[in-house]
PDB file of C-alpha atoms and ligand atoms in Angstrom:
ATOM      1  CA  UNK A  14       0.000   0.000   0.000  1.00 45.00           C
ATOM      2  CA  UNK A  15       1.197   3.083  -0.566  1.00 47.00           C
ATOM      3  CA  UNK A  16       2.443   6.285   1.873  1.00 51.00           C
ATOM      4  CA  UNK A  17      -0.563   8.825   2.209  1.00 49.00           C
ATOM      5  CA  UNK A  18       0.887   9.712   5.107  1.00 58.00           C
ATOM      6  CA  UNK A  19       2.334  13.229   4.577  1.00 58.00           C
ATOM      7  CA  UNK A  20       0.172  15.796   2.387  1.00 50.00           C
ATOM      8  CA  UNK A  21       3.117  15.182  -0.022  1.00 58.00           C
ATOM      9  CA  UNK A  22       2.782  11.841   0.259  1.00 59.00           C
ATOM     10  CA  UNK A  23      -1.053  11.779  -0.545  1.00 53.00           C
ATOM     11  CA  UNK A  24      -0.754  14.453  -3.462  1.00 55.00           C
ATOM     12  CA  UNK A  25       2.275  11.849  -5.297  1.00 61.00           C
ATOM     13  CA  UNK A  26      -0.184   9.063  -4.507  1.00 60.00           C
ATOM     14  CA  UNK A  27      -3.380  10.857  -6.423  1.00 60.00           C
ATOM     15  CA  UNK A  28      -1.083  12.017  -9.280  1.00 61.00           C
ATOM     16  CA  UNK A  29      -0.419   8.145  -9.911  1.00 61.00           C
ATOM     17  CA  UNK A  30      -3.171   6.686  -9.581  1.00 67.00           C
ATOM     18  CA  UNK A  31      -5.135   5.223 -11.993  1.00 78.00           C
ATOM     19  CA  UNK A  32      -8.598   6.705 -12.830  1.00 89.00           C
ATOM     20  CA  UNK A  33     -10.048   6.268 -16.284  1.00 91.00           C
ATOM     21  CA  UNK A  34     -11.552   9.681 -16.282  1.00 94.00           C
ATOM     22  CA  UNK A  35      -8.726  11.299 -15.770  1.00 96.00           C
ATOM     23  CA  UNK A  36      -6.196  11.736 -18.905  1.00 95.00           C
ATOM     24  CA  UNK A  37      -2.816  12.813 -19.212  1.00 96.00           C
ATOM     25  CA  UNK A  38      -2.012  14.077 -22.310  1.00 95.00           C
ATOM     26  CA  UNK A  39       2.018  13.105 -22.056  1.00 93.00           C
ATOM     27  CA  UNK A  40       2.686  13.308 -25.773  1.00 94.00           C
ATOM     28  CA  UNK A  41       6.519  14.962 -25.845  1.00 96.00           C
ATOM     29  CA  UNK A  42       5.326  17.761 -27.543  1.00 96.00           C
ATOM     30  CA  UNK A  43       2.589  18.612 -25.369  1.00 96.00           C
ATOM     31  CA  UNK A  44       5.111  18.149 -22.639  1.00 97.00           C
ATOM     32  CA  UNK A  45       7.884  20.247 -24.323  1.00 97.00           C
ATOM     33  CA  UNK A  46       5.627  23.221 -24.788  1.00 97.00           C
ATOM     34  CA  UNK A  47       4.442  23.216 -21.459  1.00 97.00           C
ATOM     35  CA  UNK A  48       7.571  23.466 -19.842  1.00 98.00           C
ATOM     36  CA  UNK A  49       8.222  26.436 -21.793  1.00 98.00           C
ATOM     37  CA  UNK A  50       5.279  27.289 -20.874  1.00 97.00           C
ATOM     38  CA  UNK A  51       5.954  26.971 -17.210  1.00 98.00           C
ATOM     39  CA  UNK A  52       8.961  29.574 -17.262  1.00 97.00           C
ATOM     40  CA  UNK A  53       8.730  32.609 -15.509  1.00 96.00           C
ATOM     41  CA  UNK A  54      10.730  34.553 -18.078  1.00 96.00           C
ATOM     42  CA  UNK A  55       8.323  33.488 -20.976  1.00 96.00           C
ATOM     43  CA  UNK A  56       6.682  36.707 -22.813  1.00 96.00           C
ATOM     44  CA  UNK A  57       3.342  36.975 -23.280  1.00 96.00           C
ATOM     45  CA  UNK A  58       3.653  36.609 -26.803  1.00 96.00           C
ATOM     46  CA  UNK A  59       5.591  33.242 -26.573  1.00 97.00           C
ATOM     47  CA  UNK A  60       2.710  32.139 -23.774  1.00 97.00           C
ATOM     48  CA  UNK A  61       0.140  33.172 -25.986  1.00 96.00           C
ATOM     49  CA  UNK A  62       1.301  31.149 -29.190  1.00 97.00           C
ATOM     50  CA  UNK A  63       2.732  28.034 -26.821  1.00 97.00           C
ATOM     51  CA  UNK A  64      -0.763  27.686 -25.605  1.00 97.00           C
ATOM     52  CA  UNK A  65      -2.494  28.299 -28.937  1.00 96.00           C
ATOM     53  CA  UNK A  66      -0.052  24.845 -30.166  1.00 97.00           C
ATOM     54  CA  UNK A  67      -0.777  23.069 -27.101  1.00 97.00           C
ATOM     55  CA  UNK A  68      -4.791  23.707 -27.562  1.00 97.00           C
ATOM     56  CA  UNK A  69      -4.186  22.436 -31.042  1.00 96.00           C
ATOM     57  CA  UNK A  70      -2.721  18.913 -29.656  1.00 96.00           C
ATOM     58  CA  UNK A  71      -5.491  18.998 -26.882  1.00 96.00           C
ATOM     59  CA  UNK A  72      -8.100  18.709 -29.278  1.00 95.00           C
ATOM     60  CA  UNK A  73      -6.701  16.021 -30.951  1.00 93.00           C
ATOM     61  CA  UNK A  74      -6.985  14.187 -27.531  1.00 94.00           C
ATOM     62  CA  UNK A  75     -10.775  15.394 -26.579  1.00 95.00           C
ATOM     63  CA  UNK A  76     -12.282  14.934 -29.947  1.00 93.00           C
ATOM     64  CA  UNK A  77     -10.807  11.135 -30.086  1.00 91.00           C
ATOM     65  CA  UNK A  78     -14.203   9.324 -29.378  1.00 90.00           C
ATOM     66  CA  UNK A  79     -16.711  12.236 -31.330  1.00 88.00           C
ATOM     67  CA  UNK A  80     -19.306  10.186 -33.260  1.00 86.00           C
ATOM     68  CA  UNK A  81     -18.762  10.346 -36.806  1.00 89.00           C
ATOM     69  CA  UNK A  82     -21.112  10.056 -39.830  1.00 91.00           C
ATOM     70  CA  UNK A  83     -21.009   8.457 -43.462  1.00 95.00           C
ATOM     71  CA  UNK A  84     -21.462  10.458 -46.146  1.00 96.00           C
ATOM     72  CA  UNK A  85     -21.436   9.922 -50.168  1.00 98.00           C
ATOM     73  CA  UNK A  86     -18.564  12.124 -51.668  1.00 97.00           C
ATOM     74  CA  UNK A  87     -16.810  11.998 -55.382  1.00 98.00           C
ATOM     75  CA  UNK A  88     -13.264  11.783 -55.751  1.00 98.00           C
ATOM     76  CA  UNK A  89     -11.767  12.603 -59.109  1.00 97.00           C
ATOM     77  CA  UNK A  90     -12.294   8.784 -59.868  1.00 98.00           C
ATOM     78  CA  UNK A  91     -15.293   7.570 -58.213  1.00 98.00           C
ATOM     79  CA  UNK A  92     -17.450   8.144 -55.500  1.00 98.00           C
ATOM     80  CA  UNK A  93     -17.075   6.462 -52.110  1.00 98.00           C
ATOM     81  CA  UNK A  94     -18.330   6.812 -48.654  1.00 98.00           C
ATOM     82  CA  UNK A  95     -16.016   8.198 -46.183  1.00 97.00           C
ATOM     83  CA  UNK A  96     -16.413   9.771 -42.710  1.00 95.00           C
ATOM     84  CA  UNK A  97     -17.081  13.111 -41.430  1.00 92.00           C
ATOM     85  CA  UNK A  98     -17.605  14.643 -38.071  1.00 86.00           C
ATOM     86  CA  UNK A  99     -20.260  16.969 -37.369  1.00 77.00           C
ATOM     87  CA  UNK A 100     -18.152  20.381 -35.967  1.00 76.00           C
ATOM     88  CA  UNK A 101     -21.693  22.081 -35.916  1.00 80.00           C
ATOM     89  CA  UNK A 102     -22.552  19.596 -32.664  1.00 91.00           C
ATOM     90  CA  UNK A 103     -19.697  20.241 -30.641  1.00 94.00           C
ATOM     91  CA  UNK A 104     -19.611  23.422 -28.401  1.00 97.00           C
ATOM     92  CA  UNK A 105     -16.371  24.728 -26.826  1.00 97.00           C
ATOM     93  CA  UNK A 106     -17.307  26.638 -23.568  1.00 98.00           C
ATOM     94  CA  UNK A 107     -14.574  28.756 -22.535  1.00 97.00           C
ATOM     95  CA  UNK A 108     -14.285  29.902 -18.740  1.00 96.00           C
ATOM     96  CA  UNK A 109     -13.446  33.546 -18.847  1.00 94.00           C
ATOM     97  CA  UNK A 110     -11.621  34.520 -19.446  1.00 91.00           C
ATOM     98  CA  UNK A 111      -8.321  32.595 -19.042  1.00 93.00           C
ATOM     99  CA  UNK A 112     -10.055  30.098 -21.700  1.00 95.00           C
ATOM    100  CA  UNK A 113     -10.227  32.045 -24.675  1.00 95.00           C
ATOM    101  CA  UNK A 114      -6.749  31.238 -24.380  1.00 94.00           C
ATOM    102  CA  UNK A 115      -7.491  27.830 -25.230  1.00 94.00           C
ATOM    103  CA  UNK A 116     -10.184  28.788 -27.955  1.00 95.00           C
ATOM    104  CA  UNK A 117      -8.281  29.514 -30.991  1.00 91.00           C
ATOM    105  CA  UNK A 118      -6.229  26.542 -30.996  1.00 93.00           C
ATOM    106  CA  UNK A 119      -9.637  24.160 -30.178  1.00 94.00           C
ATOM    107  CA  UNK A 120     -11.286  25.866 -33.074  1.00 95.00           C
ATOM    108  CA  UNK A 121      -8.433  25.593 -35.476  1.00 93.00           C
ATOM    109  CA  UNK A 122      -9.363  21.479 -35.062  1.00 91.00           C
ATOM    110  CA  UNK A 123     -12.686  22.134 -35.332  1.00 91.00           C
ATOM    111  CA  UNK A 124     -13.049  25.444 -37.081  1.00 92.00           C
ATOM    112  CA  UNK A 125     -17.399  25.084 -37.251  1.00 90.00           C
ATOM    113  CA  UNK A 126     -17.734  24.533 -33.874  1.00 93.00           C
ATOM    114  CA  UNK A 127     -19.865  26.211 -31.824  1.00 96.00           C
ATOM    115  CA  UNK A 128     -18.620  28.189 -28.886  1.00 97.00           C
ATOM    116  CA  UNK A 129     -20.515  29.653 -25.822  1.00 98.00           C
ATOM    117  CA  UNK A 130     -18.796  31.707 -22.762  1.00 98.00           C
ATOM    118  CA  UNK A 131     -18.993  31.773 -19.210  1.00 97.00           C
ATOM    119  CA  UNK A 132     -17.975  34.313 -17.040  1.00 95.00           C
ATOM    120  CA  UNK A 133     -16.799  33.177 -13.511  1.00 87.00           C
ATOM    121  CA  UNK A 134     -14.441  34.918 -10.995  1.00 82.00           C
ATOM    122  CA  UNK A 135     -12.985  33.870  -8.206  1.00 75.00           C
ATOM    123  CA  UNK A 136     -13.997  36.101  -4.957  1.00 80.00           C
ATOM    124  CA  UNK A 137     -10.045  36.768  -3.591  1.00 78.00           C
ATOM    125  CA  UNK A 138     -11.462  36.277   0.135  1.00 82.00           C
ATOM    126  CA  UNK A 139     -13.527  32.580  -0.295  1.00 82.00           C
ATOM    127  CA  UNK A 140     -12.154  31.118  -3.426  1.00 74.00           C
ATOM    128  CA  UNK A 141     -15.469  30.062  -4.546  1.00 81.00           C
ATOM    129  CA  UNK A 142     -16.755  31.182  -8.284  1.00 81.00           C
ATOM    130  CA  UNK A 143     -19.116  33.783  -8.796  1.00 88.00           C
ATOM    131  CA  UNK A 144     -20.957  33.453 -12.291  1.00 90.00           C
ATOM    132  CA  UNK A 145     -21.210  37.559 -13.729  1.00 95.00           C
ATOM    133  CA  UNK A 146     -22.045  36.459 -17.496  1.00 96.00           C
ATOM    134  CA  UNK A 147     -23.352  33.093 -19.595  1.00 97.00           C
ATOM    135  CA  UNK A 148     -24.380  33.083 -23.155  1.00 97.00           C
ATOM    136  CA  UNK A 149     -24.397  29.501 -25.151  1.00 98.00           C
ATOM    137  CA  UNK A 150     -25.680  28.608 -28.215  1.00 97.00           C
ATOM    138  CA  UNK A 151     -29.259  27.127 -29.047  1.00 96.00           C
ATOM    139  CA  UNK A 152     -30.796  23.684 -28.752  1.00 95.00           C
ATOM    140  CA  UNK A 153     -28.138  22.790 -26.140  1.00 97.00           C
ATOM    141  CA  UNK A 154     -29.651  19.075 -25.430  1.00 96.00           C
ATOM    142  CA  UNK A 155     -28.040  17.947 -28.874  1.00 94.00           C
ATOM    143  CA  UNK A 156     -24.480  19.270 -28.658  1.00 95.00           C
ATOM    144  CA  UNK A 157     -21.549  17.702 -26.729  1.00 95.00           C
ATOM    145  CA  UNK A 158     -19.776  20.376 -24.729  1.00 97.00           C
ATOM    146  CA  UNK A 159     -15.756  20.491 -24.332  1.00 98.00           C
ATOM    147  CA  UNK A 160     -15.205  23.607 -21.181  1.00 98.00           C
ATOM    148  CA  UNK A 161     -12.129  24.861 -21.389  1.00 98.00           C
ATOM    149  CA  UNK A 162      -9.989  26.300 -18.793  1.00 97.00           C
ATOM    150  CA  UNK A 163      -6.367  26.233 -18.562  1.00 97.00           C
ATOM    151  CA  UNK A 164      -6.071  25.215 -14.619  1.00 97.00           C
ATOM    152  CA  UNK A 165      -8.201  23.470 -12.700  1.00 97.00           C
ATOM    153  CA  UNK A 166      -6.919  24.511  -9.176  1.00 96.00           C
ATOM    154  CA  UNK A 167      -9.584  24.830  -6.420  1.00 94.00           C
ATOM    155  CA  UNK A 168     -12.483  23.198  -8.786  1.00 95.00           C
ATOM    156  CA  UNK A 169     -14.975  26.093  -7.787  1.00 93.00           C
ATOM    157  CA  UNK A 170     -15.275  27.374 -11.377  1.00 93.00           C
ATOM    158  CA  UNK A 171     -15.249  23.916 -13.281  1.00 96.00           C
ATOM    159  CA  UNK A 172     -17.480  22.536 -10.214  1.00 96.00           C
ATOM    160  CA  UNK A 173     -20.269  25.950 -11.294  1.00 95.00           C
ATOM    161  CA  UNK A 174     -19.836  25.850 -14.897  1.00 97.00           C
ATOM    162  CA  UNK A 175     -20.887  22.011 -14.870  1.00 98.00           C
ATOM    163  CA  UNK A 176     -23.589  22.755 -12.570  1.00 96.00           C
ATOM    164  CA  UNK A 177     -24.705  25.327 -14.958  1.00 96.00           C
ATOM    165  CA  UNK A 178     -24.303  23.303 -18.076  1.00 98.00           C
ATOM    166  CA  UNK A 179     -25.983  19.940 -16.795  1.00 98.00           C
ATOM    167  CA  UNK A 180     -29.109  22.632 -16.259  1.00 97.00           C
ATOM    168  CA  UNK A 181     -29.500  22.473 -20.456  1.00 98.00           C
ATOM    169  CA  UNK A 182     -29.174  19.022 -20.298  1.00 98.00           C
ATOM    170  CA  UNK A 183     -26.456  18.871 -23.572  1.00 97.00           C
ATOM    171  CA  UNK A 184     -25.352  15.325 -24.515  1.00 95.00           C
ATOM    172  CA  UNK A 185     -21.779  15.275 -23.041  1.00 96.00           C
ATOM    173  CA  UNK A 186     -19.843  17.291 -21.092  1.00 98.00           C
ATOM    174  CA  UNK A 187     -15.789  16.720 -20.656  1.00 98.00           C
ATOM    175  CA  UNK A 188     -13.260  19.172 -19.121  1.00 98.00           C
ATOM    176  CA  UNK A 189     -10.049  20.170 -20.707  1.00 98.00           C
ATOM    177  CA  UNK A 190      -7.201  22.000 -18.972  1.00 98.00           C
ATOM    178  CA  UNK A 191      -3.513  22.535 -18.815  1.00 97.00           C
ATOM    179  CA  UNK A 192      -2.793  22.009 -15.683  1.00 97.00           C
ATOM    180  CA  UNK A 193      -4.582  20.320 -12.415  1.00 97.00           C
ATOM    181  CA  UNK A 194      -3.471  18.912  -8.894  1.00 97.00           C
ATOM    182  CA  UNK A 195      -5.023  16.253  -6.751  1.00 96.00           C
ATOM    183  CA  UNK A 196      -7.137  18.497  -5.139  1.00 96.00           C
ATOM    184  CA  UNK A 197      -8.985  20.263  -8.198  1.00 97.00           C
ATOM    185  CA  UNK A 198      -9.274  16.782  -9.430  1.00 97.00           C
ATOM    186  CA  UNK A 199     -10.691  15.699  -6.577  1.00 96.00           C
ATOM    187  CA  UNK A 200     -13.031  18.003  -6.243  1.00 96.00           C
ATOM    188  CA  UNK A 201     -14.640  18.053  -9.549  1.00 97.00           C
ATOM    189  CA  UNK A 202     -14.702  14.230  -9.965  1.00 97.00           C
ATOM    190  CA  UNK A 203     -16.997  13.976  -6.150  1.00 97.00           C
ATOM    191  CA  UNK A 204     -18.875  16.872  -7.884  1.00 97.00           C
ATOM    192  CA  UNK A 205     -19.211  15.550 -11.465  1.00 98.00           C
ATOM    193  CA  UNK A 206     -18.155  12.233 -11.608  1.00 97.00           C
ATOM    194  CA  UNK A 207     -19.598  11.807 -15.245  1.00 97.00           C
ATOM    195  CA  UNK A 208     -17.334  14.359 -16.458  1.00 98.00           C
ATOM    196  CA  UNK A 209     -13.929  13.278 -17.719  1.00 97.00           C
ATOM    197  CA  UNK A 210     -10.735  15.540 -17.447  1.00 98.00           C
ATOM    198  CA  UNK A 211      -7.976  16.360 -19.962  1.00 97.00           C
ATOM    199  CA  UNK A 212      -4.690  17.489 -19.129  1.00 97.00           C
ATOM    200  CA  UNK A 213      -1.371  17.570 -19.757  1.00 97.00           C
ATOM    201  CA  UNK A 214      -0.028  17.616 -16.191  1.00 97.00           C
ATOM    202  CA  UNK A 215      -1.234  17.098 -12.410  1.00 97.00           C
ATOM    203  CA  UNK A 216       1.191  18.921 -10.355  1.00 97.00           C
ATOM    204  CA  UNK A 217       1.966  18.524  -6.485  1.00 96.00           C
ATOM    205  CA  UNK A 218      -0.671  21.124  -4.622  1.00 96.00           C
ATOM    206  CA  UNK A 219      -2.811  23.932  -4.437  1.00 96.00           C
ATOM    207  CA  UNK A 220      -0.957  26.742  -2.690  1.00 95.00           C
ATOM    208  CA  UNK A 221      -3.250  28.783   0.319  1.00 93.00           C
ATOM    209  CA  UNK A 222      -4.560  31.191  -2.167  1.00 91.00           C
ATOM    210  CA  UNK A 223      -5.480  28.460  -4.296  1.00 92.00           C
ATOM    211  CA  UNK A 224      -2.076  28.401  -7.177  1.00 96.00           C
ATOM    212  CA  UNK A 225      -1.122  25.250  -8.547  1.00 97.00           C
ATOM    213  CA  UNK A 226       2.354  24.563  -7.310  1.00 97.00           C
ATOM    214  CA  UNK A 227       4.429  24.246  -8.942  1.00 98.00           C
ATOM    215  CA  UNK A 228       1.861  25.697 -11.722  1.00 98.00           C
ATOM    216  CA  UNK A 229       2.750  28.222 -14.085  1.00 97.00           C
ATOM    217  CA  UNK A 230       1.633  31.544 -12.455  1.00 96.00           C
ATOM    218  CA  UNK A 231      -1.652  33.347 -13.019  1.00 95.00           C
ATOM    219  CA  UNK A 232      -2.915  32.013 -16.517  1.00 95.00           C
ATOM    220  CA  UNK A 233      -5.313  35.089 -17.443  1.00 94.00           C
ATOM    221  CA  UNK A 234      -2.576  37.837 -16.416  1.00 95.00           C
ATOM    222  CA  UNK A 235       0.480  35.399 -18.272  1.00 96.00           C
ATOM    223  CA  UNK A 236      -2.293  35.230 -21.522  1.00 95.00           C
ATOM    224  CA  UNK A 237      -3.139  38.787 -21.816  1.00 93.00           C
ATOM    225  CA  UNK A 238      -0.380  40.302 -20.217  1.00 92.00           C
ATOM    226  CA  UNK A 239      -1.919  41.979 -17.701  1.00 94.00           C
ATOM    227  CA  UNK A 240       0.457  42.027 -14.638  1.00 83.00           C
TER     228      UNK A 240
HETATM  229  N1  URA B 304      -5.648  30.035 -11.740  1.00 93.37           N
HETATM  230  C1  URA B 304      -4.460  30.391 -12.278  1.00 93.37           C
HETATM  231  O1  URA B 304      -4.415  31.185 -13.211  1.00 93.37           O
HETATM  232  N2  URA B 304      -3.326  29.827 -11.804  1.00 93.37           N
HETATM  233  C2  URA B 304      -3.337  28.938 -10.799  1.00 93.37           C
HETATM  234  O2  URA B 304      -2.273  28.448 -10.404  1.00 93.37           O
HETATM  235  C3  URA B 304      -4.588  28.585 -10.235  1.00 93.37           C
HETATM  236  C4  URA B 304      -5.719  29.145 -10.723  1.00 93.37           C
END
């Protein structure tokens, strides 16, 4: 059995183990970029257009297992039928506004996507997410949503947007993020534990004002440059 022991202890055990709804995208280059990423001298620029790439590779991992449909087409020798996927069913539903950092590169995947926005902050004093603004497409009960966030830290936010989201009663819901740690995991799996979670790390712990350590900073201010 393992060493749970020491809060250390616990937060190596949770990063190992094993849950199927939980994926690590470890792909080197997903890897690579993020620990570029991760460094404190990084401009924004370089942030900016490292996490537009990553998004890109992301996608590839979320949009794995979308259904797919036949269609007829007519290549210059005969016709066939080949598969599509249907962009117009998928919805990418940025957290704002660190996740319309994510955005681009999801919808350079899936360029007729659909995209709707939430606006959560955190309140500096309780840590728990405050919705100010949500605006999503129509006829949400036939679309598969993909929320986007680039760290899941305390949960709060992914924990309300779900909440929110399972209200319209959409097909499928998974999360994707950057960067998580055992408790943001945690805490959205007791919430949600339907949803499934993409990212391309779990780090050791949530710092007291809820940071991912060893993380990668503030994501909205390292984005849009605005500290
Ligand atoms: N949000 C951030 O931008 N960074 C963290 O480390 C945690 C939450």
């Amino acid at each position: 059995m393992s060493d749970t022991s020491s809060p250390k202890a616990a937060a190596a055990a949770a990063r190992t183990r094993v849950d199927p709804m939980v994926h690590v995208v470890d792909h080197p280059l997903v890897q690579h970029k993020l620990t570029l990423m991760r460094k404190k001298d990084a401009s924004t620029s370089t942030f900016r257009r490292l996490l537009n790439e990553l998004a890109t590779l992301m996608a590839y991992e979320v949009t794995r297992d979308m259904p797919m449909q036949d269609v007829t087409i007519e290549t210059p020798l005969e016709s066939m039928t080949a598969r599509v996927i249907d962009g117009k069913k998928l919805v990418f539903v940025s957290i704002l506004r660190a996740g319309n950092g994510i955005l681009e590169g999801m919808l350079s995947v899936v360029p007729g996507a659909r995209v709707g926005h939430v606006g959560l902050y955190r309140d500096p004093d309780t840590l728990m997410a405050v919705e100010y603004y949500f605006k999503m497409p129509q006829n949400m009960e036939e679309r598969d949503i993909v929320i986007v966030d680039p760290m899941l830290a305390t949960g709060n936010s992914a924990i309300a947007a779900v909440d929110r989201l399972k209200k319209l009663h959409p097909r499928s819901i998974k999360f994707v993020c950057l960067l998580t740690c055992p408790e943001g995991i945690a805490a959205l799996r007791a919430a949600h534990p339907d949803v499934p979670i993409y990212t391309a790390a779990i780090d050791r712990q949530l710092n007291e004002h809820g940071y991912i350590l060893p993380g990668l900073g503030d994501a909205g201010d390292r984005i849009f440059g605005t500290k």
